[in-house]
Amino acid sequence: MANKKKKNFFSRKNILILSSILIVLLFIIIMITKKSKPDFDSQNAFKYLTEQTDFGPRNPGSEGHKKTKEYLVSKLNSFAGRVIEQNFVYHDKRDSLIKYNATNIIASFNLSPGKPGRIMLAAHWDTRPFADEEKDSANFYKPILGANDGASGVAVLLEIARLLKENPIDVGVDIVLFDLEDLGDNSKTYFSGTGNEYSIGSEYFVKNIGSYRPAYGILLDMVGDKNLRIAKEGNSNAVAPDIIEKIWSAAEKVKSSAFVNEIGGAVMDDHI
């Protein structure tokens, strides 16, 4: 069953979906900078995705997690002007003897002094340590591969990073890859406050960024679904309708079918 699911994800349609997200992000940058459109490579983005999944599950504490961190830092160092590893430790709320060494990875482009209004592009790079939404309960405690939930958003941002290196722009851009997004419990312990939370890395980032205040941020999560349909997320539409309009306007201009002009449900994720 696992191999069948993997085969269904690694298809030409998924390459086209990643391409669609890339085009929209690039068009937003073009609108801001007034520069010509760089040549994006959807096959390249898909390669970045499979290079992550080749490490296996990237749940905290695993060998795949360690190798993926090294891969991402190395890859971003080849593209960005500066890469910072924001290391932190999280203690498991269910077992006080367990702790996780985690890292948010921050890659910055165009660090020239006096450049106002930086843009933040983000995704999480860790994967869920258990498959609690599997139909077969025997698989509940197996870590997921995370091709869509984890690798897809990172893959798009790595291709954006490559393009930013080859096509410098006047606007500062920070690509932030969050760790420990998907550690949270889907259980009574989570809702009672005694279990592990979600979005741990992004919360740590926000509490430890000093004076950093981007003009706005765009978070990518689970953007590799083969039937991707992106509605206007409820929380984002409520607090940042102007940014939502900018993104959907860009999607309309490039004729992206993934973005639908309707209000979706409110999602609790790293952007909150």
Short mmCIF file of C-alpha atoms in Angstrom, two decimals:
data_model
loop_
_atom_site.label_atom_id
_atom_site.label_comp_id
_atom_site.label_asym_id
_atom_site.label_seq_id
_atom_site.Cartn_x
_atom_site.Cartn_y
_atom_site.Cartn_z
CA MET A 1 0.00 0.00 0.00
CA ALA A 2 2.81 2.43 0.86
CA ASN A 3 4.48 1.89 -2.51
CA LYS A 4 1.19 2.43 -4.32
CA LYS A 5 0.67 5.76 -2.58
CA LYS A 6 4.22 6.80 -3.40
CA LYS A 7 3.70 5.91 -7.04
CA ASN A 8 0.49 7.93 -7.17
CA PHE A 9 2.30 10.99 -5.85
CA PHE A 10 5.41 10.84 -8.02
CA SER A 11 3.68 11.60 -11.30
CA ARG A 12 3.78 14.14 -14.09
CA LYS A 13 0.66 15.80 -12.71
CA ASN A 14 2.48 16.57 -9.46
CA ILE A 15 5.28 18.19 -11.44
CA LEU A 16 2.70 20.43 -13.10
CA ILE A 17 1.20 21.35 -9.72
CA LEU A 18 4.61 22.37 -8.33
CA SER A 19 5.13 24.33 -11.54
CA SER A 20 1.84 26.16 -10.97
CA ILE A 21 2.86 27.26 -7.46
CA LEU A 22 6.28 28.34 -8.74
CA ILE A 23 4.76 30.47 -11.49
CA VAL A 24 2.49 32.30 -9.04
CA LEU A 25 5.32 33.08 -6.59
CA LEU A 26 7.56 34.23 -9.42
CA PHE A 27 4.84 36.46 -10.81
CA ILE A 28 4.40 38.12 -7.41
CA ILE A 29 8.14 38.85 -7.33
CA ILE A 30 7.98 40.17 -10.89
CA MET A 31 5.13 42.54 -10.01
CA ILE A 32 7.16 43.91 -7.10
CA THR A 33 10.49 44.26 -8.89
CA LYS A 34 9.27 45.08 -12.42
CA LYS A 35 11.83 42.61 -13.78
CA SER A 36 11.35 40.09 -16.55
CA LYS A 37 10.26 36.55 -15.70
CA PRO A 38 13.17 34.18 -15.04
CA ASP A 39 13.11 30.68 -16.45
CA PHE A 40 11.80 28.33 -13.79
CA ASP A 41 12.32 24.59 -13.99
CA SER A 42 9.48 22.43 -12.65
CA GLN A 43 11.56 19.27 -13.19
CA ASN A 44 14.22 20.82 -10.99
CA ALA A 45 11.67 21.48 -8.24
CA PHE A 46 10.49 17.88 -8.47
CA LYS A 47 14.10 16.70 -8.19
CA TYR A 48 14.44 18.69 -4.96
CA LEU A 49 11.33 16.90 -3.70
CA THR A 50 12.62 13.40 -4.44
CA GLU A 51 16.04 14.22 -3.00
CA GLN A 52 14.28 14.88 0.30
CA THR A 53 12.11 11.77 0.22
CA ASP A 54 15.16 9.67 -0.66
CA PHE A 55 16.29 10.28 2.93
CA GLY A 56 13.12 8.55 4.13
CA PRO A 57 10.87 9.99 6.86
CA ARG A 58 12.24 13.23 8.32
CA ASN A 59 10.61 13.04 11.74
CA PRO A 60 12.60 14.62 14.60
CA GLY A 61 15.36 12.41 15.96
CA SER A 62 15.53 10.18 12.89
CA GLU A 63 18.51 9.65 10.59
CA GLY A 64 16.43 11.07 7.74
CA HIS A 65 15.87 14.26 9.73
CA LYS A 66 19.60 14.67 10.34
CA LYS A 67 20.56 14.04 6.70
CA THR A 68 17.84 16.34 5.37
CA LYS A 69 19.01 19.19 7.56
CA GLU A 70 22.54 18.81 6.20
CA TYR A 71 21.19 18.66 2.65
CA LEU A 72 19.02 21.78 3.03
CA VAL A 73 21.76 23.85 4.67
CA SER A 74 24.23 22.85 1.96
CA LYS A 75 21.78 23.51 -0.86
CA LEU A 76 20.72 26.92 0.47
CA ASN A 77 24.34 27.93 1.12
CA SER A 78 24.94 27.43 -2.60
CA PHE A 79 22.12 29.88 -3.42
CA ALA A 80 21.70 32.47 -0.66
CA GLY A 81 23.77 35.38 0.57
CA ARG A 82 23.48 34.12 4.14
CA VAL A 83 22.15 31.01 5.83
CA ILE A 84 21.43 30.86 9.56
CA GLU A 85 20.71 27.70 11.53
CA GLN A 86 18.38 28.59 14.40
CA ASN A 87 18.92 25.65 16.75
CA PHE A 88 16.65 24.91 19.71
CA VAL A 89 15.62 22.03 21.96
CA TYR A 90 12.07 20.83 22.59
CA HIS A 91 11.19 18.54 25.49
CA ASP A 92 8.48 15.98 24.77
CA LYS A 93 5.42 16.65 26.93
CA ARG A 94 4.42 12.99 26.97
CA ASP A 95 7.81 11.70 28.09
CA SER A 96 10.13 14.02 30.01
CA LEU A 97 13.12 11.83 29.15
CA ILE A 98 12.75 12.58 25.42
CA LYS A 99 14.07 15.77 23.88
CA TYR A 100 14.36 16.85 20.26
CA ASN A 101 17.21 18.85 18.78
CA ALA A 102 15.57 21.02 16.14
CA THR A 103 16.66 23.62 13.60
CA ASN A 104 14.89 26.38 11.71
CA ILE A 105 16.85 27.23 8.56
CA ILE A 106 16.85 30.86 7.40
CA ALA A 107 18.25 31.76 3.97
CA SER A 108 18.47 35.46 3.07
CA PHE A 109 18.81 37.14 -0.31
CA ASN A 110 19.78 40.75 -1.01
CA LEU A 111 21.12 41.83 2.35
CA SER A 112 22.10 45.31 1.18
CA PRO A 113 21.67 47.87 3.99
CA GLY A 114 18.64 50.10 3.80
CA LYS A 115 16.47 47.69 1.80
CA PRO A 116 13.00 48.02 3.38
CA GLY A 117 10.05 45.69 3.10
CA ARG A 118 11.59 42.22 3.02
CA ILE A 119 9.40 39.29 1.95
CA MET A 120 9.34 36.01 3.86
CA LEU A 121 8.62 32.71 2.09
CA ALA A 122 8.25 29.72 4.40
CA ALA A 123 7.52 25.99 4.63
CA HIS A 124 8.14 23.24 7.17
CA TRP A 125 10.76 20.60 6.45
CA ASP A 126 10.04 17.98 9.13
CA THR A 127 7.57 15.11 8.71
CA ARG A 128 4.96 13.59 10.97
CA PRO A 129 6.33 10.86 13.32
CA PHE A 130 3.14 8.81 13.12
CA ALA A 131 0.51 8.12 10.47
CA ASP A 132 -2.55 8.66 12.64
CA GLU A 133 -4.84 9.27 9.65
CA GLU A 134 -4.14 5.88 8.08
CA LYS A 135 -7.19 3.66 7.61
CA ASP A 136 -5.22 0.66 8.84
CA SER A 137 -4.58 1.16 12.57
CA ALA A 138 -1.52 -1.10 12.29
CA ASN A 139 0.22 1.79 10.53
CA PHE A 140 -0.71 4.51 13.05
CA TYR A 141 2.69 4.58 14.72
CA LYS A 142 4.81 4.51 11.59
CA PRO A 143 6.43 7.80 10.47
CA ILE A 144 5.18 9.18 7.17
CA LEU A 145 7.33 9.81 4.10
CA GLY A 146 5.92 13.31 3.71
CA ALA A 147 6.25 13.82 -0.05
CA ASN A 148 3.32 16.24 0.02
CA ASP A 149 3.26 17.15 3.72
CA GLY A 150 6.82 18.41 4.13
CA ALA A 151 8.84 18.01 0.94
CA SER A 152 6.58 19.77 -1.59
CA GLY A 153 6.69 23.27 -0.09
CA VAL A 154 10.43 23.02 0.53
CA ALA A 155 11.01 21.87 -3.06
CA VAL A 156 9.25 24.93 -4.46
CA LEU A 157 11.26 27.25 -2.22
CA LEU A 158 14.56 25.61 -3.19
CA GLU A 159 13.77 26.31 -6.83
CA ILE A 160 12.84 29.89 -5.92
CA ALA A 161 16.20 30.14 -4.11
CA ARG A 162 18.04 28.97 -7.22
CA LEU A 163 16.23 31.54 -9.34
CA LEU A 164 16.94 34.35 -6.87
CA LYS A 165 20.65 33.58 -7.10
CA GLU A 166 20.64 33.55 -10.90
CA ASN A 167 18.29 36.55 -11.18
CA PRO A 168 19.10 39.04 -8.37
CA ILE A 169 16.24 41.38 -7.46
CA ASP A 170 16.03 44.68 -5.60
CA VAL A 171 13.76 43.34 -2.85
CA GLY A 172 15.08 41.42 0.14
CA VAL A 173 13.74 37.87 0.44
CA ASP A 174 14.07 35.47 3.37
CA ILE A 175 13.29 31.78 2.92
CA VAL A 176 12.50 30.19 6.28
CA LEU A 177 12.22 26.42 6.70
CA PHE A 178 10.53 25.54 9.99
CA ASP A 179 11.27 22.44 12.03
CA LEU A 180 8.89 20.61 14.41
CA GLU A 181 5.72 21.70 12.63
CA ASP A 182 4.19 18.25 12.62
CA LEU A 183 4.99 16.79 16.04
CA GLY A 184 1.56 17.55 17.52
CA ASP A 185 -0.75 14.93 18.99
CA ASN A 186 -4.12 14.18 17.47
CA SER A 187 -5.49 13.03 20.78
CA LYS A 188 -7.15 14.10 24.01
CA THR A 189 -3.70 14.90 25.42
CA TYR A 190 -3.20 17.59 22.76
CA PHE A 191 -6.53 19.27 23.42
CA SER A 192 -6.03 19.08 27.18
CA GLY A 193 -2.70 20.87 26.88
CA THR A 194 -0.65 17.91 28.10
CA GLY A 195 0.41 16.68 24.65
CA ASN A 196 2.89 17.98 22.10
CA GLU A 197 1.94 21.04 20.10
CA TYR A 198 2.03 21.76 16.39
CA SER A 199 4.02 24.61 14.78
CA ILE A 200 6.72 24.48 17.45
CA GLY A 201 9.51 25.73 15.19
CA SER A 202 7.57 28.70 13.82
CA GLU A 203 6.56 29.73 17.33
CA TYR A 204 10.20 29.61 18.41
CA PHE A 205 11.16 31.64 15.33
CA VAL A 206 8.63 34.38 16.11
CA LYS A 207 9.72 34.62 19.74
CA ASN A 208 13.41 34.90 18.81
CA ILE A 209 13.62 37.07 15.69
CA GLY A 210 14.38 40.35 17.42
CA SER A 211 13.44 43.35 15.28
CA TYR A 212 12.85 41.36 12.08
CA ARG A 213 9.50 42.34 10.57
CA PRO A 214 8.89 41.33 6.94
CA ALA A 215 6.42 43.30 4.86
CA TYR A 216 4.48 40.06 4.56
CA GLY A 217 4.98 36.31 4.45
CA ILE A 218 3.71 33.45 2.31
CA LEU A 219 3.61 29.93 3.77
CA LEU A 220 3.56 26.83 1.58
CA ASP A 221 2.29 23.57 3.04
CA MET A 222 1.00 20.48 1.23
CA VAL A 223 1.21 22.07 -2.22
CA GLY A 224 2.01 18.83 -4.05
CA ASP A 225 -1.40 17.16 -4.04
CA LYS A 226 -2.17 15.80 -7.49
CA ASN A 227 -5.65 17.40 -7.30
CA LEU A 228 -4.49 20.59 -5.60
CA ARG A 229 -7.24 23.12 -4.91
CA ILE A 230 -6.24 26.23 -2.96
CA ALA A 231 -9.08 28.34 -1.57
CA LYS A 232 -8.52 31.59 0.34
CA GLU A 233 -7.63 30.34 3.81
CA GLY A 234 -10.00 31.79 6.41
CA ASN A 235 -7.53 33.21 8.94
CA SER A 236 -5.32 34.75 6.26
CA ASN A 237 -8.28 36.30 4.48
CA ALA A 238 -9.48 37.84 7.75
CA VAL A 239 -6.20 39.48 8.79
CA ALA A 240 -4.34 39.99 5.48
CA PRO A 241 -6.94 40.37 2.70
CA ASP A 242 -4.63 42.64 0.68
CA ILE A 243 -1.96 39.94 0.51
CA ILE A 244 -4.56 37.32 -0.39
CA GLU A 245 -5.73 39.57 -3.22
CA LYS A 246 -2.15 40.03 -4.45
CA ILE A 247 -1.60 36.25 -4.60
CA TRP A 248 -4.92 35.43 -6.26
CA SER A 249 -4.46 38.25 -8.74
CA ALA A 250 -1.08 36.79 -9.70
CA ALA A 251 -2.64 33.33 -10.00
CA GLU A 252 -5.36 34.68 -12.29
CA LYS A 253 -2.84 36.47 -14.51
CA VAL A 254 -0.84 33.28 -15.05
CA LYS A 255 -4.02 31.19 -15.40
CA SER A 256 -3.25 28.87 -12.50
CA SER A 257 -6.09 26.40 -12.00
CA ALA A 258 -4.92 25.45 -8.49
CA PHE A 259 -6.11 28.73 -6.94
CA VAL A 260 -9.90 28.98 -6.62
CA ASN A 261 -11.71 32.25 -5.93
CA GLU A 262 -13.59 31.26 -2.79
CA ILE A 263 -13.13 31.47 0.98
CA GLY A 264 -11.95 28.21 2.51
CA GLY A 265 -11.88 27.02 6.08
CA ALA A 266 -9.66 28.48 8.79
CA VAL A 267 -6.43 26.50 9.18
CA MET A 268 -4.15 26.41 12.21
CA ASP A 269 -0.61 26.21 10.83
CA ASP A 270 2.79 27.93 10.87
CA HIS A 271 1.31 31.17 9.47
CA ILE A 272 -0.70 31.64 12.68
#
